[in-house]
């Protein structure tokens, strides 16, 4: 097959190459070639995300969705695509090219099939999750330890970020100075009440318990068992709701 200059230019415009390894003795480079890149690629904005979660005082529990940490928002198509951040390559210093969708069935657009977890808040409770270079904190304490720094909690749920700026010292030396920022997050209602079985399971351990959405007698509930639970659990919760 003969290649002409126009063919090469057209191919280069629609393709992208990632060097993988270099063999010096043979003067060869192993690369990952994406020949249909132009037609298959989707352009959007890369975000790090986390579900804020919900404190449920009546159950002494904190409930949250487990979601992919990184997503690409395709504004033109009103779509959100979870991606594996390890598959994202920095291009030209400011752009990311992500090659792989995130594994799992969680649909960020509707939250369908996203796993639900709950932890007991009956005693001292602090739960810290990472999203990008930030932290999202849920706590019932006045202050928390975040990576060695004692931070006052502005609200039960808040985000925490540390940024660095280059500043001149008194000796005219440049140095990086850290600045931390906390932002309160509203405790929005995302979940229905928990069944008695789910409540007992959550308070029986210090670990997070997976919960499932159920509908009993027209009443939405969170259960610790997928599908229908025991008849007694069903009847007991129904009468309690009637009361």
C-alpha positions as a printed Julia matrix, in Angstrom:
243×3 Matrix{Float64}:
   0.0     0.0    0.0
   1.43    3.37  -1.02
   0.93    6.43   1.16
   0.87    9.93  -0.28
   1.22   13.19   1.61
  -2.54   13.87   1.51
  -3.28   10.39   2.86
  -0.86   10.85   5.74
  -2.29   14.26   6.62
  -5.86   12.97   6.6
  -4.91    9.92   8.68
  -3.01   12.05  11.21
  -5.94   14.44  11.62
  -8.32   11.6   12.51
  -5.93    9.5   14.6
  -4.09    9.74  17.88
  -1.03    7.83  19.09
   0.06    7.04  22.65
   3.69    5.89  23.11
   3.83    2.84  25.41
   7.48    1.7   25.42
  10.75    2.39  23.64
  13.26   -0.2   22.38
  16.56    1.64  22.0
  18.64   -1.19  20.41
  16.04   -1.72  17.68
  15.23    2.01  17.35
  11.5     1.19  17.64
   8.62    2.52  19.71
   5.54    0.54  20.79
   2.42    2.69  20.57
  -1.34    2.56  21.09
  -2.96    3.72  17.86
  -6.55    4.99  17.77
  -7.3     5.34  14.08
 -10.98    6.34  14.37
 -10.42    8.82  17.17
 -12.03   11.81  15.46
 -15.36   10.08  14.79
 -15.55    8.18  18.09
 -14.38   10.84  20.55
 -16.82   12.9   22.63
 -15.86   16.26  24.06
 -16.94   17.43  27.49
 -15.8    18.67  30.88
 -14.11   16.33  33.37
 -15.47   16.55  36.92
 -14.67   14.83  40.2
 -17.92   14.08  42.03
 -19.3    12.56  45.22
 -22.83   12.17  46.57
 -23.25   14.5   49.54
 -25.22   11.94  51.54
 -27.98   12.42  54.08
 -28.07   12.4   57.87
 -31.19   10.59  59.09
 -31.67   11.64  62.75
 -34.66    9.34  63.25
 -32.45    6.35  62.43
 -29.19    7.77  63.82
 -27.58    6.97  60.48
 -25.78    8.56  57.55
 -26.85    7.27  54.12
 -25.15    7.9   50.78
 -24.86    6.73  47.19
 -21.58    5.22  46.04
 -20.85    6.82  42.67
 -17.9     6.88  40.24
 -15.36    9.51  41.3
 -14.86   11.02  37.84
 -17.33   11.81  35.07
 -17.27   13.63  31.75
 -20.25   15.94  31.19
 -21.26   16.15  27.51
 -23.27   19.38  27.56
 -24.39   19.24  23.91
 -25.99   15.83  24.47
 -27.06   16.43  28.09
 -25.21   13.26  29.08
 -22.87   12.24  31.89
 -20.28    9.52  31.27
 -18.4     7.94  34.21
 -14.73    7.34  33.34
 -11.75    5.49  34.8
  -9.35    8.28  35.74
  -6.35    5.96  35.37
  -7.2     5.79  31.67
  -7.08    9.59  31.28
  -3.97   11.12  29.68
  -2.96   14.78  29.98
  -2.79   16.43  26.56
  -1.07   19.79  25.95
  -0.88   20.42  29.68
  -4.55   21.31  30.19
  -6.7    18.69  28.45
  -7.51   15.15  29.49
  -8.11   12.34  27.04
  -9.98    9.52  28.81
  -9.94    6.14  27.11
 -12.13    3.95  29.32
 -15.59    4.15  30.85
 -15.94    3.44  34.56
 -16.88   -0.1   35.49
 -20.18   -0.69  37.25
 -23.89   -0.18  36.65
 -24.39    3.15  38.42
 -26.27    5.56  36.14
 -25.27    9.05  37.26
 -28.05   10.62  35.18
 -30.83    8.9   37.16
 -28.92    7.31  40.11
 -30.52    4.0   39.08
 -28.52    0.93  40.13
 -26.16    3.08  42.22
 -25.3     1.26  45.45
 -26.69    2.73  48.69
 -24.73    2.48  51.95
 -25.46    3.52  55.53
 -23.36    3.96  58.66
 -24.39    4.39  62.27
 -24.07    7.86  63.8
 -25.13    6.76  67.3
 -21.68    7.63  68.7
 -18.81    9.85  67.53
 -19.08    9.81  63.76
 -16.81   11.15  61.04
 -16.82    9.9   57.46
 -14.39   11.38  54.93
 -14.45   10.64  51.2
 -12.16   11.83  48.42
 -13.29   13.4   45.16
 -10.51   14.73  42.99
  -8.2    16.88  45.11
 -10.96   17.63  47.61
 -12.64   15.91  50.55
 -16.3    15.66  51.48
 -16.84   15.23  55.21
 -19.86   14.07  57.2
 -19.56   14.36  60.97
 -21.44   14.93  64.21
 -18.31   16.37  65.85
 -17.35   20.07  66.19
 -13.99   19.46  64.49
 -12.27   16.72  62.49
  -8.75   15.63  61.6
  -8.18   15.84  57.84
  -4.76   14.62  56.69
  -3.18   15.78  59.93
  -4.94   19.16  60.13
  -7.64   19.91  62.71
 -10.55   21.5   60.86
 -13.63   23.06  62.46
 -16.82   21.66  60.96
 -18.94   24.54  59.56
 -21.89   22.13  59.16
 -22.58   18.38  59.52
 -21.67   17.93  55.82
 -19.0    20.06  54.17
 -16.28   20.03  51.53
 -12.61   20.72  52.22
  -9.97   21.74  49.69
  -6.36   22.85  49.95
  -4.8    24.98  47.2
  -1.25   26.28  46.89
  -0.08   29.7   45.72
   3.42   30.96  45.01
   4.33   33.91  47.25
   7.44   35.94  47.96
   8.89   35.74  51.47
  10.57   38.6   53.37
  13.88   37.32  52.02
  12.56   37.62  48.45
  12.41   33.86  48.13
   9.51   32.18  46.4
   7.6    29.52  48.31
   4.36   27.62  48.04
   1.79   28.7   50.63
  -1.2    26.41  51.33
  -4.71   27.81  51.63
  -7.58   25.69  52.92
 -11.26   26.29  52.28
 -14.38   24.68  53.74
 -17.85   24.96  52.2
 -21.05   23.87  53.94
 -23.26   21.35  52.14
 -27.01   21.21  52.72
 -28.41   18.01  54.2
 -30.87   17.28  51.4
 -33.4    14.44  51.54
 -32.42   11.72  49.06
 -33.71    8.58  50.76
 -36.87    7.25  52.44
 -36.86    5.91  56.01
 -35.13    2.66  56.9
 -36.95   -0.53  57.84
 -36.45   -1.91  61.35
 -34.27   -4.68  59.97
 -32.06   -2.17  58.17
 -31.87    0.01  61.26
 -30.8    -2.95  63.42
 -28.2    -4.04  60.85
 -26.68   -0.56  60.61
 -26.32   -0.23  64.37
 -24.88   -3.73  64.77
 -21.57   -2.75  63.16
 -19.19    0.17  62.68
 -18.86   -0.61  58.98
 -21.03    0.65  56.13
 -24.03   -1.55  55.36
 -25.49   -1.8   51.89
 -29.19   -0.94  51.65
 -31.83   -1.42  48.96
 -34.89    0.55  47.96
 -38.19   -1.28  48.52
 -41.85   -0.41  48.31
 -44.12   -2.01  50.92
 -47.85   -1.38  50.81
 -47.13    1.73  48.74
 -44.6     3.02  51.28
 -40.97    3.48  50.09
 -38.36    2.11  52.49
 -34.68    1.24  52.69
 -34.02   -2.41  53.53
 -30.83   -4.35  54.24
 -32.14   -7.2   52.07
 -32.74   -7.02  48.31
 -36.28   -7.83  47.26
 -39.0    -8.64  49.74
 -38.02   -9.18  53.38
 -39.81  -11.33  55.94
 -43.58  -11.23  56.37
 -43.22  -10.01  59.96
 -40.92   -7.19  58.86
 -43.46   -6.23  56.22
 -46.42   -6.26  58.61
 -44.55   -4.57  61.46
 -43.38   -1.65  59.35
 -46.84   -1.26  57.84
 -48.53   -0.94  61.24
 -45.85    1.42  62.54
 -46.41    3.7   59.54
 -50.19    3.57  60.13
 -49.61    4.75  63.7
